[in-house]
Tab-separated table of N, CA and C in Angstrom:
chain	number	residue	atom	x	y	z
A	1	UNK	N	9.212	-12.533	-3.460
A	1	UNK	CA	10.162	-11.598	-2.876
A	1	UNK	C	11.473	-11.698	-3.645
A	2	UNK	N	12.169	-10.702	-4.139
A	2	UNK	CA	13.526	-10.438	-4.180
A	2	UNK	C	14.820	-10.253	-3.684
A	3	UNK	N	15.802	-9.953	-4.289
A	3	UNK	CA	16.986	-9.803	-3.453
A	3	UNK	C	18.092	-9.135	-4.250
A	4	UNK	N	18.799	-8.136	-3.829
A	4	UNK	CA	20.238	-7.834	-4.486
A	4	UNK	C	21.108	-7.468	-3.643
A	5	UNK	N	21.804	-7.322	-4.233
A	5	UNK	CA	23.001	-6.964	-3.250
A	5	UNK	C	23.921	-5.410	-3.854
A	6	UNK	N	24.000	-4.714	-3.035
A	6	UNK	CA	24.777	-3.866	-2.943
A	6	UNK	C	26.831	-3.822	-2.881
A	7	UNK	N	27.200	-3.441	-3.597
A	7	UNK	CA	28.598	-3.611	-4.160
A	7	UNK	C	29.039	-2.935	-2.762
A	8	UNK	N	31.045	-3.214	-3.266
A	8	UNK	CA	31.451	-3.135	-1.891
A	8	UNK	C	31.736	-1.535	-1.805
A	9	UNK	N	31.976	-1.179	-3.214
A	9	UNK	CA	32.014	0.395	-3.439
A	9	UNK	C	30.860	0.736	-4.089
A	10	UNK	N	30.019	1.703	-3.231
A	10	UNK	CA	29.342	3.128	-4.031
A	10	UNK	C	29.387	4.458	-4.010
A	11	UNK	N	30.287	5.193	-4.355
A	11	UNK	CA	30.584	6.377	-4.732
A	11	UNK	C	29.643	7.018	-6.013
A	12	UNK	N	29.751	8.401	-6.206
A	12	UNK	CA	28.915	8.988	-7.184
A	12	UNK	C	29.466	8.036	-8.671
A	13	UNK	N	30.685	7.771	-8.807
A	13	UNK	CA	31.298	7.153	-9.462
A	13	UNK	C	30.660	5.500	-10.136
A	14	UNK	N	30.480	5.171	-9.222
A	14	UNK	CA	29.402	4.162	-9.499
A	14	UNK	C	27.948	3.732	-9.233
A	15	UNK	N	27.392	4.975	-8.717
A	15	UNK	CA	25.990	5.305	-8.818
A	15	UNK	C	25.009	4.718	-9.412
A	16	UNK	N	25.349	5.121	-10.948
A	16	UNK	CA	24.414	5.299	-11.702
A	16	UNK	C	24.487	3.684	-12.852
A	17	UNK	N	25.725	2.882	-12.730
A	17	UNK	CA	25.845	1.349	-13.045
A	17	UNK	C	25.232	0.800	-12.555
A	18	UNK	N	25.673	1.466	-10.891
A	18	UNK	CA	24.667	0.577	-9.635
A	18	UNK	C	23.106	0.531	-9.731
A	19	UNK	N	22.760	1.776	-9.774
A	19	UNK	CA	21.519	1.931	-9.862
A	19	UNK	C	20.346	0.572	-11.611
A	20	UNK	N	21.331	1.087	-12.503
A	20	UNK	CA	20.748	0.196	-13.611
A	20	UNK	C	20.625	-1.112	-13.161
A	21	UNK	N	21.898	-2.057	-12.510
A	21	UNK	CA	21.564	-3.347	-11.836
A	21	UNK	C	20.561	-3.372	-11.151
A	22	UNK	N	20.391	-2.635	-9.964
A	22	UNK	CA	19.260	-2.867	-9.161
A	22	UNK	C	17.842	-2.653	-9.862
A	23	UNK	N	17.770	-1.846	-10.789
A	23	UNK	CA	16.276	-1.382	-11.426
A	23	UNK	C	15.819	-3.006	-12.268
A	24	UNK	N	17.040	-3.435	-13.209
A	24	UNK	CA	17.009	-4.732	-13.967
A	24	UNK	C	16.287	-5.632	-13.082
A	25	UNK	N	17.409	-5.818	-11.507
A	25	UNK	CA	16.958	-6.863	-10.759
A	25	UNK	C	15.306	-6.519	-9.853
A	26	UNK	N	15.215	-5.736	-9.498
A	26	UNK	CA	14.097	-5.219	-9.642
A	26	UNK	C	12.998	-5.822	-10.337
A	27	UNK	N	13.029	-5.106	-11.533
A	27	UNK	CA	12.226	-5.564	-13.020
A	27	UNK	C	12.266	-7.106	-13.154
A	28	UNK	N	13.020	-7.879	-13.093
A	28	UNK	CA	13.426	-9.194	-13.104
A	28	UNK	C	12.615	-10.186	-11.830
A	29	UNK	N	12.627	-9.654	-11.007
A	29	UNK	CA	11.963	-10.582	-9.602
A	29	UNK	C	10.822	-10.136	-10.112
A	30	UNK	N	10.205	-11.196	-9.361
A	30	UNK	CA	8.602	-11.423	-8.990
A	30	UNK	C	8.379	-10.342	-7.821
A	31	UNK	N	6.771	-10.165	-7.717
A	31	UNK	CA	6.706	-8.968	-7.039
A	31	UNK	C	6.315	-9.103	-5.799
A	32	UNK	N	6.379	-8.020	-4.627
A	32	UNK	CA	6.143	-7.828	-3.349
A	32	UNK	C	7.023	-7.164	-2.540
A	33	UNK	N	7.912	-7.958	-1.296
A	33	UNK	CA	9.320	-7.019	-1.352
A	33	UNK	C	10.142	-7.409	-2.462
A	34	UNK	N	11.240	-6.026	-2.060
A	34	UNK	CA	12.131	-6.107	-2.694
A	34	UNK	C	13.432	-5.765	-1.509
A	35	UNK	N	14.376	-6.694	-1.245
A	35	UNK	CA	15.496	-6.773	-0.355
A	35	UNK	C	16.732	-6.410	-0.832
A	36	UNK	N	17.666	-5.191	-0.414
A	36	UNK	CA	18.868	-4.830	-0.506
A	36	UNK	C	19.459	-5.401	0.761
A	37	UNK	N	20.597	-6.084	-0.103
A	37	UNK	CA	21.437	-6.349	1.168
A	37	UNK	C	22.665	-5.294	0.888
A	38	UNK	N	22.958	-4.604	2.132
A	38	UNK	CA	23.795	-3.543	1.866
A	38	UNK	C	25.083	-3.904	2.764
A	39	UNK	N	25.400	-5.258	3.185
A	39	UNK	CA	26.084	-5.934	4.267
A	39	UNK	C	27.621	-5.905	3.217
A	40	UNK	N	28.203	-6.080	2.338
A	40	UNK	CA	29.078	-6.147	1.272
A	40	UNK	C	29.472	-4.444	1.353
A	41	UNK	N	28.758	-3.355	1.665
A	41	UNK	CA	29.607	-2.066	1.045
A	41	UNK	C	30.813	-1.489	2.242
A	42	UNK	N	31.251	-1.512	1.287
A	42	UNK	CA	32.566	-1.039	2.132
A	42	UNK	C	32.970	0.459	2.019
A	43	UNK	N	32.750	1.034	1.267
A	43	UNK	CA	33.702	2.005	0.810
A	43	UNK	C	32.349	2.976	0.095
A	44	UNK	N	31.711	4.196	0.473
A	44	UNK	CA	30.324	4.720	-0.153
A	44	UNK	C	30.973	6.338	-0.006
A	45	UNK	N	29.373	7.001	-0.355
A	45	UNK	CA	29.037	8.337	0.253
A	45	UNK	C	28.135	8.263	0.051
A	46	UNK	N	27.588	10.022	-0.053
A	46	UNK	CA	26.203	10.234	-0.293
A	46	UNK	C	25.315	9.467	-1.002
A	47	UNK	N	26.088	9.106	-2.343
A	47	UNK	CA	25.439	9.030	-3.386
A	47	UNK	C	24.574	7.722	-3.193
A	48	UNK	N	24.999	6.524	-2.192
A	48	UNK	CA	24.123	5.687	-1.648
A	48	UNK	C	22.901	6.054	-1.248
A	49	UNK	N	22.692	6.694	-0.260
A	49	UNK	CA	21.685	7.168	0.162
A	49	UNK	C	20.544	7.490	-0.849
A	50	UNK	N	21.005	8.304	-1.799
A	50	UNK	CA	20.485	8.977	-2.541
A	50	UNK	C	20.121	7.729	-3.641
A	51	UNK	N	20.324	6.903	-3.899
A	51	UNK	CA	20.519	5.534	-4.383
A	51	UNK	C	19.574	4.896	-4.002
A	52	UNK	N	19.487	4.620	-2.703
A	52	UNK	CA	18.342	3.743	-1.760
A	52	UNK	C	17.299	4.617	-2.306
A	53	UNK	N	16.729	5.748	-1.753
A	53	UNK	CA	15.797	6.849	-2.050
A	53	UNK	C	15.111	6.237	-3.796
A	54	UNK	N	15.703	6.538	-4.445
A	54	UNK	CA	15.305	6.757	-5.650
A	54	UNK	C	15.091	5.295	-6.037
A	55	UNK	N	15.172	3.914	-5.260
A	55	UNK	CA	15.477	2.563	-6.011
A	55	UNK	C	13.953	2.574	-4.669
A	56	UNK	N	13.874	3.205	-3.730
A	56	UNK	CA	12.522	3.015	-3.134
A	56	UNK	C	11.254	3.857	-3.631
A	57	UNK	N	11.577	4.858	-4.647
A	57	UNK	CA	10.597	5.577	-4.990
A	57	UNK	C	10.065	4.255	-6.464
A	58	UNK	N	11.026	3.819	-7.037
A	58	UNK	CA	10.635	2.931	-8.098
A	58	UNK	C	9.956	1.411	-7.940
A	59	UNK	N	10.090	1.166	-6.804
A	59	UNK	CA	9.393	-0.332	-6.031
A	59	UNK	C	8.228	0.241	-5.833
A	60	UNK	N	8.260	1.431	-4.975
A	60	UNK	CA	6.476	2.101	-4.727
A	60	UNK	C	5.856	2.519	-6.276
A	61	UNK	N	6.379	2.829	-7.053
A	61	UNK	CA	5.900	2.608	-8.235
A	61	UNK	C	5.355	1.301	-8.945
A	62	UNK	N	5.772	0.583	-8.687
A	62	UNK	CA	5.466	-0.800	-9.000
A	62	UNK	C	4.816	-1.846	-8.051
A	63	UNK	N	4.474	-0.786	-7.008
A	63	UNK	CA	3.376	-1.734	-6.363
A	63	UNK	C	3.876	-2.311	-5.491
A	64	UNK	N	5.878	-2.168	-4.888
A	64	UNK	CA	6.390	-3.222	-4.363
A	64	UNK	C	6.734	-2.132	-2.952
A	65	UNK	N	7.302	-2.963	-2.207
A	65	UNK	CA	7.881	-2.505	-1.069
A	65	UNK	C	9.649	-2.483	-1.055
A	66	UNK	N	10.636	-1.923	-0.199
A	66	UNK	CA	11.423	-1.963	-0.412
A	66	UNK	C	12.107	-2.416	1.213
A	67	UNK	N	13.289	-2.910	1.122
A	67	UNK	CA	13.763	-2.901	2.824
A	67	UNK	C	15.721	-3.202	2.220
A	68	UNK	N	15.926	-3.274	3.412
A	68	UNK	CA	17.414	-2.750	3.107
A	68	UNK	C	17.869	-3.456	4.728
A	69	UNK	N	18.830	-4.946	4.139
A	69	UNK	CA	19.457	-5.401	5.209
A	69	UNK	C	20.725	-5.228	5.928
A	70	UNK	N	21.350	-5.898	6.809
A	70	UNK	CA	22.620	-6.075	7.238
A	70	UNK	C	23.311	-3.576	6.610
A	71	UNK	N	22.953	-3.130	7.123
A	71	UNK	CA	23.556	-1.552	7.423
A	71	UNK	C	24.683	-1.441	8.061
A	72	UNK	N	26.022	-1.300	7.271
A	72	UNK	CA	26.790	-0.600	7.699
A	72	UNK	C	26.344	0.715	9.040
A	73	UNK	N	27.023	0.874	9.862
A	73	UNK	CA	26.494	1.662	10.713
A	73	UNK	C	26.823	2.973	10.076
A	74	UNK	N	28.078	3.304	9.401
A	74	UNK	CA	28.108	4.764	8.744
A	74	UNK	C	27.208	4.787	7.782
A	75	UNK	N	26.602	4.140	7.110
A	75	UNK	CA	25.082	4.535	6.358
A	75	UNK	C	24.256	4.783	7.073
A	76	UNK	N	23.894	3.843	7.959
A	76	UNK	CA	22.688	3.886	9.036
A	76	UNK	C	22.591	5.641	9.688
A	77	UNK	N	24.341	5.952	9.806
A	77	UNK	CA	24.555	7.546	9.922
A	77	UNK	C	23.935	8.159	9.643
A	78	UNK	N	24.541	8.110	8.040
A	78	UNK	CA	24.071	9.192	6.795
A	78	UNK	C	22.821	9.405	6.923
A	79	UNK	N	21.815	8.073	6.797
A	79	UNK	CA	20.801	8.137	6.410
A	79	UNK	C	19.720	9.154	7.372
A	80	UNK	N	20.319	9.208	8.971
A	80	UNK	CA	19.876	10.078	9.999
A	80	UNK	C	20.270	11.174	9.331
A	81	UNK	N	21.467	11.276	9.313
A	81	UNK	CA	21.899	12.679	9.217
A	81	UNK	C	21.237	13.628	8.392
A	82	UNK	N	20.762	12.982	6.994
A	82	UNK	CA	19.757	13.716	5.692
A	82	UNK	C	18.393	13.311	6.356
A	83	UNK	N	17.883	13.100	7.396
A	83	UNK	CA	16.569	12.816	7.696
A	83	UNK	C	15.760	12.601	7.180
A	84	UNK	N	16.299	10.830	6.991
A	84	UNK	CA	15.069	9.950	6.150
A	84	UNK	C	14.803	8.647	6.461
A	85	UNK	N	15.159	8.630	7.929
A	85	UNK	CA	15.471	7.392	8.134
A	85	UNK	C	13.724	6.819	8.259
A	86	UNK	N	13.310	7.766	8.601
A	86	UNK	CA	11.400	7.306	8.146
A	86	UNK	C	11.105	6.548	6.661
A	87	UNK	N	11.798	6.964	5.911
A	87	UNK	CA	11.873	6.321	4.265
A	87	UNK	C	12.440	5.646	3.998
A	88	UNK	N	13.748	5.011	4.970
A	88	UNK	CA	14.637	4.287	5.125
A	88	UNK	C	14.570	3.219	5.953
A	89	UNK	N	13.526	2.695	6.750
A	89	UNK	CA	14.047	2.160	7.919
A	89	UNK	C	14.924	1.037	8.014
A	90	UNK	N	15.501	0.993	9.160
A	90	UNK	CA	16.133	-0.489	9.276
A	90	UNK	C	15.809	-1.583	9.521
């Protein structure tokens, strides 16, 4: 099992840095889950969401699972709000 952590800012702005860390760390762990801790973000938008999504479409690619700890409750929001929390769970 794995682990990363999610920064305290993710904005579209840092998206796509973010995203390369997590794919590395990803690629880097041994396989099965893979754990975001998202307990550290402070300061987001969309582009998280959209972040999680696409960093869970690449674990199911690889055979892995994905989960996502400690949720800010305004993500936990978002993530209702774009109705995905089925792809998301907590």
């Amino acid at each position: 099992m794995g682990e990363a952590r999610l920064p305290e800012r993710l904005t579209t702005a840092e998206a796509a840095a973010t995203l390369d860390g997590l794919r590395r760390a990803l690629a880097a762990q041994p396989g099965g889950a893979f754990t975001v801790d998202a307990g550290g973000l402070r300061s987001f938008d969309s582009s998280a969401v959209a972040l999680l999504l696409e960093l869970r479409r690449e674990a199911q690619r690889a055979g892995r699972s994905l989960s996502v700890t400690h949720w800010p409750p305004r993500l936990r929001d978002l993530v209702a709000a774009y109705g995905v929390q089925e792809l998301l769970p907590a």
